[in-house]
PDB file of C-alpha atoms in Angstrom:
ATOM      1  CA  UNK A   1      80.767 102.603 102.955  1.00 91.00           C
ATOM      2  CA  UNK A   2      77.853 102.378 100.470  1.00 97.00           C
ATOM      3  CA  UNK A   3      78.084  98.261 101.293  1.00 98.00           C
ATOM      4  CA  UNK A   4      78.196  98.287 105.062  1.00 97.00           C
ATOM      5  CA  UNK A   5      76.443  95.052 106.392  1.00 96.00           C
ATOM      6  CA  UNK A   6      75.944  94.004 102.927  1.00 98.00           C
ATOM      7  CA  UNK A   7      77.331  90.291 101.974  1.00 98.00           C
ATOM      8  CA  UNK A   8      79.098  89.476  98.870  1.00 98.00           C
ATOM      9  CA  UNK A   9      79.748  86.029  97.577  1.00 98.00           C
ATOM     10  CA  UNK A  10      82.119  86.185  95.062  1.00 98.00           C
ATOM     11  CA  UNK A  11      82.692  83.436  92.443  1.00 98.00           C
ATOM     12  CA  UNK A  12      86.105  83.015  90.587  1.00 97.00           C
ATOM     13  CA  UNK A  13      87.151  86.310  93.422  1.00 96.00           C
ATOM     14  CA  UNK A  14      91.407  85.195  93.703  1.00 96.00           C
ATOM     15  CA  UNK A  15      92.565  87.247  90.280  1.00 95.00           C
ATOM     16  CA  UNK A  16      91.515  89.712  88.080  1.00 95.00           C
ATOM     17  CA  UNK A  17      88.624  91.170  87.688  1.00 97.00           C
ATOM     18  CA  UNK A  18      86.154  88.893  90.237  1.00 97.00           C
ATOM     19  CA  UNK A  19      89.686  90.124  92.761  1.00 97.00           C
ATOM     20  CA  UNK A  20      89.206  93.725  91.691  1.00 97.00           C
ATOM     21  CA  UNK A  21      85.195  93.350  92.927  1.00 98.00           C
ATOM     22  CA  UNK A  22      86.062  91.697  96.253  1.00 98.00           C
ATOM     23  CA  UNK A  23      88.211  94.400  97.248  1.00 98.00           C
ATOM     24  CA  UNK A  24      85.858  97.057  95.941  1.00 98.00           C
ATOM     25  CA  UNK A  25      83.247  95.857  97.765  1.00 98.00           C
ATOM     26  CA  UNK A  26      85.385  95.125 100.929  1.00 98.00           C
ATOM     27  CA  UNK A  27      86.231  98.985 100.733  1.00 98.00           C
ATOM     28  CA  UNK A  28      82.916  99.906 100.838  1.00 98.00           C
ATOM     29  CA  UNK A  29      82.252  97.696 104.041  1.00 98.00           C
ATOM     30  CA  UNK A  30      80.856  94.657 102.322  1.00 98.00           C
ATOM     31  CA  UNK A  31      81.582  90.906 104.032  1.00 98.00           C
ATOM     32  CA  UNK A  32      83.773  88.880 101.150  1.00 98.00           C
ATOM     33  CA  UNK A  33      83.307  85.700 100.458  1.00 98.00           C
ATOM     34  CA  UNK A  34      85.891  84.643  97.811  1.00 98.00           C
ATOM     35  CA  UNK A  35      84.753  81.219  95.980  1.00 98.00           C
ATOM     36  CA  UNK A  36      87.869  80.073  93.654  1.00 98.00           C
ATOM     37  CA  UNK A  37      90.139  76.899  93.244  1.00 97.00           C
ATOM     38  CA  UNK A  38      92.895  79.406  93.484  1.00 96.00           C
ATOM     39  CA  UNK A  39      93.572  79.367  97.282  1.00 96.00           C
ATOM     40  CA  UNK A  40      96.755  81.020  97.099  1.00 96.00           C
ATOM     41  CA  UNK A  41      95.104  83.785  94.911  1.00 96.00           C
ATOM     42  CA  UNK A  42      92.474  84.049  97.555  1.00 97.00           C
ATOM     43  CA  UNK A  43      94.519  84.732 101.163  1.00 96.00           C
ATOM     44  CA  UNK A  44      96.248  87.068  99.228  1.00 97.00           C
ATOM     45  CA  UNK A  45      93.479  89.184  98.199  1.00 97.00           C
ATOM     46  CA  UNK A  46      91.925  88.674 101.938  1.00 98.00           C
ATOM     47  CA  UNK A  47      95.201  89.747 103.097  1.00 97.00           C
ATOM     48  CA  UNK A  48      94.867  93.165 102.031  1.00 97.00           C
ATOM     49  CA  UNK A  49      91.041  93.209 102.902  1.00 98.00           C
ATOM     50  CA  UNK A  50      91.854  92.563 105.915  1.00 97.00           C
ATOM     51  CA  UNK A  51      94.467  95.040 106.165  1.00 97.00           C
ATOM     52  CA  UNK A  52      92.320  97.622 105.229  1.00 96.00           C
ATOM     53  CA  UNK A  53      89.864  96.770 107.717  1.00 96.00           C
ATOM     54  CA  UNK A  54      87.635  94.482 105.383  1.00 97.00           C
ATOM     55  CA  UNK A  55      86.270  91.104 106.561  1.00 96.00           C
ATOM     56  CA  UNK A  56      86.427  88.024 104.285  1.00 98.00           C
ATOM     57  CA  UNK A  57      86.960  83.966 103.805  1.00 98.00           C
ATOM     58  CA  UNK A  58      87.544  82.045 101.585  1.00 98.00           C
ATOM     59  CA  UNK A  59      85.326  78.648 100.284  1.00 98.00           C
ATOM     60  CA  UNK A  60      87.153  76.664  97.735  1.00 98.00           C
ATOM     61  CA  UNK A  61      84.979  76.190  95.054  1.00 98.00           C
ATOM     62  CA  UNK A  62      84.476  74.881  91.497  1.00 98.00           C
ATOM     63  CA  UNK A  63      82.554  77.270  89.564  1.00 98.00           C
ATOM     64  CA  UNK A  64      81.708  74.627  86.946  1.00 97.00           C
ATOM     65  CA  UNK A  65      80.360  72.187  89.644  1.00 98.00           C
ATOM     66  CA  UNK A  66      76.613  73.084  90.417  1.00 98.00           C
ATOM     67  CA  UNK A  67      77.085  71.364  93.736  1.00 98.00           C
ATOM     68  CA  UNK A  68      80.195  73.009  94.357  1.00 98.00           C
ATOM     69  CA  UNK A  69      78.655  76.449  93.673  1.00 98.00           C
ATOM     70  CA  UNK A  70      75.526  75.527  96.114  1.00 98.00           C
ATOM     71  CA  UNK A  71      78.202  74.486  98.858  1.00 98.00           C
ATOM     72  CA  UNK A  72      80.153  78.052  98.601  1.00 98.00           C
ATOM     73  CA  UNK A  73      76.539  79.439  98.786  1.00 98.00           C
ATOM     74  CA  UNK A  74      75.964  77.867 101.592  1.00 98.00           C
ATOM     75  CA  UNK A  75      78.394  78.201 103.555  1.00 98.00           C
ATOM     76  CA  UNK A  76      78.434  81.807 102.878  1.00 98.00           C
ATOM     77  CA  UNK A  77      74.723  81.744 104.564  1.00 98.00           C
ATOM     78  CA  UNK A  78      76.529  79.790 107.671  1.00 98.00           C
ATOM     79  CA  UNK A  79      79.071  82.145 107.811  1.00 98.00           C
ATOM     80  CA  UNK A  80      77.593  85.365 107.741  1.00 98.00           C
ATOM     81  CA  UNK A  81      73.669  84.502 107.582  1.00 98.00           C
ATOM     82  CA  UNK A  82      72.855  86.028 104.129  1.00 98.00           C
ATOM     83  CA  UNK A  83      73.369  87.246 101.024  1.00 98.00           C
ATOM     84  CA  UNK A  84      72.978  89.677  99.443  1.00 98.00           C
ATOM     85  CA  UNK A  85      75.524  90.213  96.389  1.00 98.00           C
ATOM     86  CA  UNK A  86      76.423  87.709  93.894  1.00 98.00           C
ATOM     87  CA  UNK A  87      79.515  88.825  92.144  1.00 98.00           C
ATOM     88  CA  UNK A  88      80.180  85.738  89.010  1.00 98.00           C
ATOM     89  CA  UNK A  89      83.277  86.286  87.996  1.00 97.00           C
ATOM     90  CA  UNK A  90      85.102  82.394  87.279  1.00 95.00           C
ATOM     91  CA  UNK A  91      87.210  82.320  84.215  1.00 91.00           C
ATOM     92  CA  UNK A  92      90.262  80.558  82.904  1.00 85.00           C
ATOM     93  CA  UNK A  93      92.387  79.594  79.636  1.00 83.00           C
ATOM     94  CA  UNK A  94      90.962  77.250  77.037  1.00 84.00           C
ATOM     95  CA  UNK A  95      92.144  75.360  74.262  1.00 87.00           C
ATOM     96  CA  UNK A  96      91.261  76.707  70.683  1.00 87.00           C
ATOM     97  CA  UNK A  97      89.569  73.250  69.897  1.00 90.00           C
ATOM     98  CA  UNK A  98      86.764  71.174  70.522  1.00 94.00           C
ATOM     99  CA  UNK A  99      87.196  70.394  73.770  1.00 94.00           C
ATOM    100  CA  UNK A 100      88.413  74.068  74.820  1.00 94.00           C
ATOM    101  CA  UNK A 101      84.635  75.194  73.149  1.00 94.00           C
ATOM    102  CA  UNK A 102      82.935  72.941  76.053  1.00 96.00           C
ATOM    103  CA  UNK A 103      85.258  74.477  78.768  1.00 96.00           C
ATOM    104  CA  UNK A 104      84.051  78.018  78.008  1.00 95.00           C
ATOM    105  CA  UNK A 105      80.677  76.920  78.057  1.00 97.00           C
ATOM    106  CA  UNK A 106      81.323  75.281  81.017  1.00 97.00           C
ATOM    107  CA  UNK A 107      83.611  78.204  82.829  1.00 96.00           C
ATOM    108  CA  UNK A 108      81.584  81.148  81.142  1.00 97.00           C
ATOM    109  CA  UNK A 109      77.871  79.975  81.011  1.00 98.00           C
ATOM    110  CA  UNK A 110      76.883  77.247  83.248  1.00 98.00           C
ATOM    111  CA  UNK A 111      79.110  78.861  86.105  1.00 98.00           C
ATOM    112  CA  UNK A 112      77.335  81.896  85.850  1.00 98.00           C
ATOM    113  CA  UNK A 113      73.647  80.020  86.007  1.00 98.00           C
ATOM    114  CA  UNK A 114      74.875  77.723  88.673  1.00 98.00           C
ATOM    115  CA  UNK A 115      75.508  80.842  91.203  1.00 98.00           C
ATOM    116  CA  UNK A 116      72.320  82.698  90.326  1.00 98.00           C
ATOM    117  CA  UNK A 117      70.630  79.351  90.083  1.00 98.00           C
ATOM    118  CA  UNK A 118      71.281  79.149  94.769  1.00 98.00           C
ATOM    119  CA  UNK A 119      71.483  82.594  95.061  1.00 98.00           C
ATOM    120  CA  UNK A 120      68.630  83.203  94.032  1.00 98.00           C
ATOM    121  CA  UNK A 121      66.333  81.826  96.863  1.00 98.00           C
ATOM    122  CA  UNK A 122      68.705  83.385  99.505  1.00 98.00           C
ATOM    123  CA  UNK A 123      68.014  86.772  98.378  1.00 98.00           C
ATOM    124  CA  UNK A 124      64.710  86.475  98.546  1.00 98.00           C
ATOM    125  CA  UNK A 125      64.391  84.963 101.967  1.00 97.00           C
ATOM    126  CA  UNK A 126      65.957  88.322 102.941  1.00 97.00           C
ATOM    127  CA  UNK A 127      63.598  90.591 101.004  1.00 97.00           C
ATOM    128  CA  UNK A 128      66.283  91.036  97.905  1.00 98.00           C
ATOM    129  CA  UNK A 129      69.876  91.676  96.472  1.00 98.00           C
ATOM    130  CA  UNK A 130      72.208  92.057  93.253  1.00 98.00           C
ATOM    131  CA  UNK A 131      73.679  90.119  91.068  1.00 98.00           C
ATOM    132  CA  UNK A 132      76.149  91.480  88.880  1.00 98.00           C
ATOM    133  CA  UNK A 133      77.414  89.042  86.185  1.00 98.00           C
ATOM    134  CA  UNK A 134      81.050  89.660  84.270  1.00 98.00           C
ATOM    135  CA  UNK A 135      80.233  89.109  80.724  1.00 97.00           C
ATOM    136  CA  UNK A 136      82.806  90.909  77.851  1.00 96.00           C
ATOM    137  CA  UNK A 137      82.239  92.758  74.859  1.00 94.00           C
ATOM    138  CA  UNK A 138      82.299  89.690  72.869  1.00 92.00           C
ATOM    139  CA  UNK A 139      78.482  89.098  74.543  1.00 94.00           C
ATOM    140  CA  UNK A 140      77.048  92.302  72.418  1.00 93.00           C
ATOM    141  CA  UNK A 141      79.264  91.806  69.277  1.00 92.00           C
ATOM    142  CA  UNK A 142      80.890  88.969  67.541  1.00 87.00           C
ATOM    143  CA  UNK A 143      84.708  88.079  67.997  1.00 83.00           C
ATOM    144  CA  UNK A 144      87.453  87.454  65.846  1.00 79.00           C
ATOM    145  CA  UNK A 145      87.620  83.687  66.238  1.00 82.00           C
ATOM    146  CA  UNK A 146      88.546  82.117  63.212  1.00 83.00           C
ATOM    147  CA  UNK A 147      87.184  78.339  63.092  1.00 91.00           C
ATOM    148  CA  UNK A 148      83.655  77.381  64.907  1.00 92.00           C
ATOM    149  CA  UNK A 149      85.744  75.437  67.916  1.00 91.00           C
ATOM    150  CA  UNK A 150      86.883  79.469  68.871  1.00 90.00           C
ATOM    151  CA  UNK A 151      83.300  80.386  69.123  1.00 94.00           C
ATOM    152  CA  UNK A 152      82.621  79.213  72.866  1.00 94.00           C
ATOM    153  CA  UNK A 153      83.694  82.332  74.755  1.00 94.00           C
ATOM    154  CA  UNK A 154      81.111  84.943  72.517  1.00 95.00           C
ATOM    155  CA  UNK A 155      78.782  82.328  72.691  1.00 96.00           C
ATOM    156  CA  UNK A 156      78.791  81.871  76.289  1.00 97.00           C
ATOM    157  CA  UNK A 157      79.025  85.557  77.119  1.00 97.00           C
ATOM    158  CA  UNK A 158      76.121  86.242  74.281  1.00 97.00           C
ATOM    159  CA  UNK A 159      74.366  83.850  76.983  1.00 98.00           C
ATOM    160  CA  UNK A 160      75.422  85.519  80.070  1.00 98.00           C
ATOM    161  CA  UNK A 161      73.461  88.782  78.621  1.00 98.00           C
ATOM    162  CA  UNK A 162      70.247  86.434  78.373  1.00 98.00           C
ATOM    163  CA  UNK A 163      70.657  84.858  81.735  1.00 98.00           C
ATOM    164  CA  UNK A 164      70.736  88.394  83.091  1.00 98.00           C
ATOM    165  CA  UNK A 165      67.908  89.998  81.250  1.00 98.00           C
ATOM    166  CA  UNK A 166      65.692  87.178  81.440  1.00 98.00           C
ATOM    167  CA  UNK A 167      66.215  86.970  85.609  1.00 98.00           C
ATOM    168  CA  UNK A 168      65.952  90.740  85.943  1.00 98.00           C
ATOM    169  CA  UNK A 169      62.699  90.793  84.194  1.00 98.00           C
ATOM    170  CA  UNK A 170      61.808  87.518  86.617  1.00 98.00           C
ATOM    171  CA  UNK A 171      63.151  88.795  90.106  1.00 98.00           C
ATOM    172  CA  UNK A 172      62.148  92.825  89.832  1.00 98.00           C
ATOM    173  CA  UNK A 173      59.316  92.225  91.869  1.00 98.00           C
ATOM    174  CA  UNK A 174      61.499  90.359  94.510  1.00 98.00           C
ATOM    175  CA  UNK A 175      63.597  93.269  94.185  1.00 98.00           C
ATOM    176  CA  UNK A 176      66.458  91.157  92.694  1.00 98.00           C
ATOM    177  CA  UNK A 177      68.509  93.293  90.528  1.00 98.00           C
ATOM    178  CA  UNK A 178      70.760  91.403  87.814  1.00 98.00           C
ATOM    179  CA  UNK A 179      72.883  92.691  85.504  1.00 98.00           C
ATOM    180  CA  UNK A 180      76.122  92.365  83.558  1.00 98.00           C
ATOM    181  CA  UNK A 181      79.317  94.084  83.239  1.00 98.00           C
ATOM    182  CA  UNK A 182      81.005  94.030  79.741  1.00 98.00           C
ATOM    183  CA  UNK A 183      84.576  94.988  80.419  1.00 97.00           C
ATOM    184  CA  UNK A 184      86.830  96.328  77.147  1.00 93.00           C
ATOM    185  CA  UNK A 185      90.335  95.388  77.173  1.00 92.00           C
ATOM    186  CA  UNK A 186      91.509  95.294  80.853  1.00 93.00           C
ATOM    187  CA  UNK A 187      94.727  94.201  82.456  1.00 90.00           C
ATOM    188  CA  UNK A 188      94.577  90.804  84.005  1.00 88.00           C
ATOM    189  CA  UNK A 189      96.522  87.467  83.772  1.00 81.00           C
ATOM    190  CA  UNK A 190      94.335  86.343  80.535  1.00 81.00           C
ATOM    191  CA  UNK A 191      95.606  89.241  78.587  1.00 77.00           C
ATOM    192  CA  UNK A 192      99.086  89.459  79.503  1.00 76.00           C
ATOM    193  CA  UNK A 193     100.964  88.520  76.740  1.00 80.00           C
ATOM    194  CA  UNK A 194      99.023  91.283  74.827  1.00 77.00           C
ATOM    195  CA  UNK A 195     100.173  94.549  77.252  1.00 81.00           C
ATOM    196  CA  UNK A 196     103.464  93.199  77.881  1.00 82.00           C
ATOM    197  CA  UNK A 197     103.861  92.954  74.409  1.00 82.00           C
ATOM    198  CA  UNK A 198     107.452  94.708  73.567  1.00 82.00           C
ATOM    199  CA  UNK A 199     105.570  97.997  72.932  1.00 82.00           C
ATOM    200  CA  UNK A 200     103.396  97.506  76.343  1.00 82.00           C
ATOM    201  CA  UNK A 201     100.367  96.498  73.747  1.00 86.00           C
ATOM    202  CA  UNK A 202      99.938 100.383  72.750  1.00 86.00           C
ATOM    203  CA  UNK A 203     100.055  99.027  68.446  1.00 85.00           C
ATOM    204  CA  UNK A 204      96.817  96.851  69.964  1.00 89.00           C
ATOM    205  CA  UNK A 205      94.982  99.827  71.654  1.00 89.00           C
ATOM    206  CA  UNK A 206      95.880 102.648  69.434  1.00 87.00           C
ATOM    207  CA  UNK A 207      96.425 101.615  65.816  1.00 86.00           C
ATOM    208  CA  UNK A 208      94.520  97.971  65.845  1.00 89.00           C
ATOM    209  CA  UNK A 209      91.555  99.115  68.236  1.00 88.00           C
ATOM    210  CA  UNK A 210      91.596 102.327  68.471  1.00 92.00           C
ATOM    211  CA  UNK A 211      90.305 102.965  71.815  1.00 92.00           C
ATOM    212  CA  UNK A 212      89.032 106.522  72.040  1.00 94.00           C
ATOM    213  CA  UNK A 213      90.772 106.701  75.845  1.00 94.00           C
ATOM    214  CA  UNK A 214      94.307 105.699  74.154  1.00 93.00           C
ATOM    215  CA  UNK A 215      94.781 102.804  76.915  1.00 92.00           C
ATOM    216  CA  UNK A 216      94.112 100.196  78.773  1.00 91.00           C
ATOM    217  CA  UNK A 217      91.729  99.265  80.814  1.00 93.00           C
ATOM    218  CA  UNK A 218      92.640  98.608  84.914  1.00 95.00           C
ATOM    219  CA  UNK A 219      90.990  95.564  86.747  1.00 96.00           C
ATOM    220  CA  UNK A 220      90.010  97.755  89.886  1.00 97.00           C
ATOM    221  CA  UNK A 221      88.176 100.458  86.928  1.00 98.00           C
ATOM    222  CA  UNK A 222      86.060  97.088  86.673  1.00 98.00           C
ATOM    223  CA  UNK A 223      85.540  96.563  90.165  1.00 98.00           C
ATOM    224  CA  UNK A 224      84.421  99.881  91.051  1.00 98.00           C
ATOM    225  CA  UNK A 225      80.900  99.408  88.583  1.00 98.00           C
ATOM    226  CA  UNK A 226      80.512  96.042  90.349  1.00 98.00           C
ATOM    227  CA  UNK A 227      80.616  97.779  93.946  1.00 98.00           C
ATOM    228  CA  UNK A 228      77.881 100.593  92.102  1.00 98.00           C
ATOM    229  CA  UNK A 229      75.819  97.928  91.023  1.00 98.00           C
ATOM    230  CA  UNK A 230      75.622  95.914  93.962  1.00 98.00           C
ATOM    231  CA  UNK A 231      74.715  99.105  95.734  1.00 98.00           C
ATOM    232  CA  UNK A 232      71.915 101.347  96.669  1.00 97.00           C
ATOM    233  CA  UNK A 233      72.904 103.972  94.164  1.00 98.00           C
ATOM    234  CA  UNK A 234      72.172 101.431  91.166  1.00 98.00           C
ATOM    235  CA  UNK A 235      68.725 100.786  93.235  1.00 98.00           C
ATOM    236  CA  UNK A 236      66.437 101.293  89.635  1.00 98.00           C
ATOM    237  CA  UNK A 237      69.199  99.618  87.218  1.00 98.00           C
ATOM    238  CA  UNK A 238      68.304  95.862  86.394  1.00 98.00           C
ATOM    239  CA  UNK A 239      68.368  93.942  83.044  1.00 98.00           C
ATOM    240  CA  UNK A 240      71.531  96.162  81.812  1.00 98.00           C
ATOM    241  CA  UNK A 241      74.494  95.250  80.287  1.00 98.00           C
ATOM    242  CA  UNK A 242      77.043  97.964  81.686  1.00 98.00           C
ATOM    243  CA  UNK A 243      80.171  98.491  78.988  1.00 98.00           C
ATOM    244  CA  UNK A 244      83.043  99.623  80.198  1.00 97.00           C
ATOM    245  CA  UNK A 245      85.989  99.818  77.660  1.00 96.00           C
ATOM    246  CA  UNK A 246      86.904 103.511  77.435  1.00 96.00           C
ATOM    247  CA  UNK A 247      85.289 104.324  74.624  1.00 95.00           C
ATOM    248  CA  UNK A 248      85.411 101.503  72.368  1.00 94.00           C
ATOM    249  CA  UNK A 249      81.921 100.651  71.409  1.00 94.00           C
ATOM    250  CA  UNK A 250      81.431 104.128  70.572  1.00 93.00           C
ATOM    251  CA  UNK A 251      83.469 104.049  67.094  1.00 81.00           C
TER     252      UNK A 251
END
């Protein structure tokens, strides 16, 4: 219970990956506060916080309205009279064309500034905290888009990397750790159609990429580093950009 009395504000927190860090944090005693559009997505994850003993609510939220991120921030201050983890973790499908390059910006770099952007203050009215920022592998090397309109996701996870140095080297003092996971390939709804591929996307891992661990990746194997990072036991990490794709970066 390396999170007990800790509370966690987690934005995009109904599926994947943001869902895999609510529930790791719940299970190490952290208060959940899941910030999504996806309602549904949300009691359901609750639901088996709850079951396990966790504690959590849900704020619907718009990660790509500032206002909307400073309202789930707030009320997350009403609720539970703090916080101290900021989990930002919004992300969606976007079209492969002009406007789908603003939408990433939108989903996968203002989102991300917007939350630190109210957090911010809050953790230092209470003498500190951790942010821990999902970024992607496409933030440290370039992708395979084809045409500049496929460029917004790298660009906006490139940017996600500066947010989170540039804050870490602002907020050490306040004792405001940042940092930023960069996940490999990882089951979640974005990349189903590539593991339920007819060969369960093993051509993809194994011949294509070549992943050194000769699989894929599990949401909760992401959740787990954002539960280390928002606790005591990453107390001297800040400014990092924490991969996590079994191996991949490493060829």
């Amino acid at each position: 219970m390396k999170l007990q009395d800790k509370v966690a504000l987690i934005i995009g927190g109904s599926s994947g990956l943001g869902r895999a860090s609510a529930e790791s944090c719940a299970a190490e005693g952290a208060r959940v506060v899941i910030a999504d559009i996806n309602e549904r997505g949300a009691e359901e994850a609750l639901a088996g916080i709850r079951a396990a003993g966790g504690t959590g609510i849900f704020v619907h939220t718009d990660a790509t309205d500032d206002d909307a991120v400073k309202a789930a921030v707030d009320a997350t201050v009403r609720e539970y009279g703090k916080i101290d983890i900021l989990v930002n973790s919004a992300g969606g499908r976007h079209a492969n064309d002009a406007a789908g390059w603003h939408r990433a910006i939108d989903m996968y770099l203002k989102a991300p500034y917007y939350g630190c952007r109210h957090a911010i203050p809050e953790m230092e009215k209470t003498g500190g905290g951790s942010i821990i920022n999902i970024a992607s592998l496409s933030g440290v090397t370039g992708s395979m888009a084809k045409t500049p309109e496929g460029t917004g996701y790298p660009a906006a996870k490139h940017g996600v990397i500066g947010i989170t140095k540039t804050l870490a080297i602002a907020n050490g003092k306040k004792n405001i750790r940042v940092n930023a996971i960069c996940p490999g390939y990882i089951k979640t709804e974005l990349t189903r159609s590539l593991f339920e591929a007819a060969d369960g996307g093993e051509q993809l891992i194994n011949e294509t990429l070549k992943v050194p661990m000769n699989r894929w990746g599990e949401a909760h194997e992401i959740g787990t580093v954002a539960a280390f990072l928002a606790s005591d036991d990453a107390s001297f990490i800040t400014g990092q950009s924490i991969i996590v794709d079994g191996g991949f970066m490493a060829r």
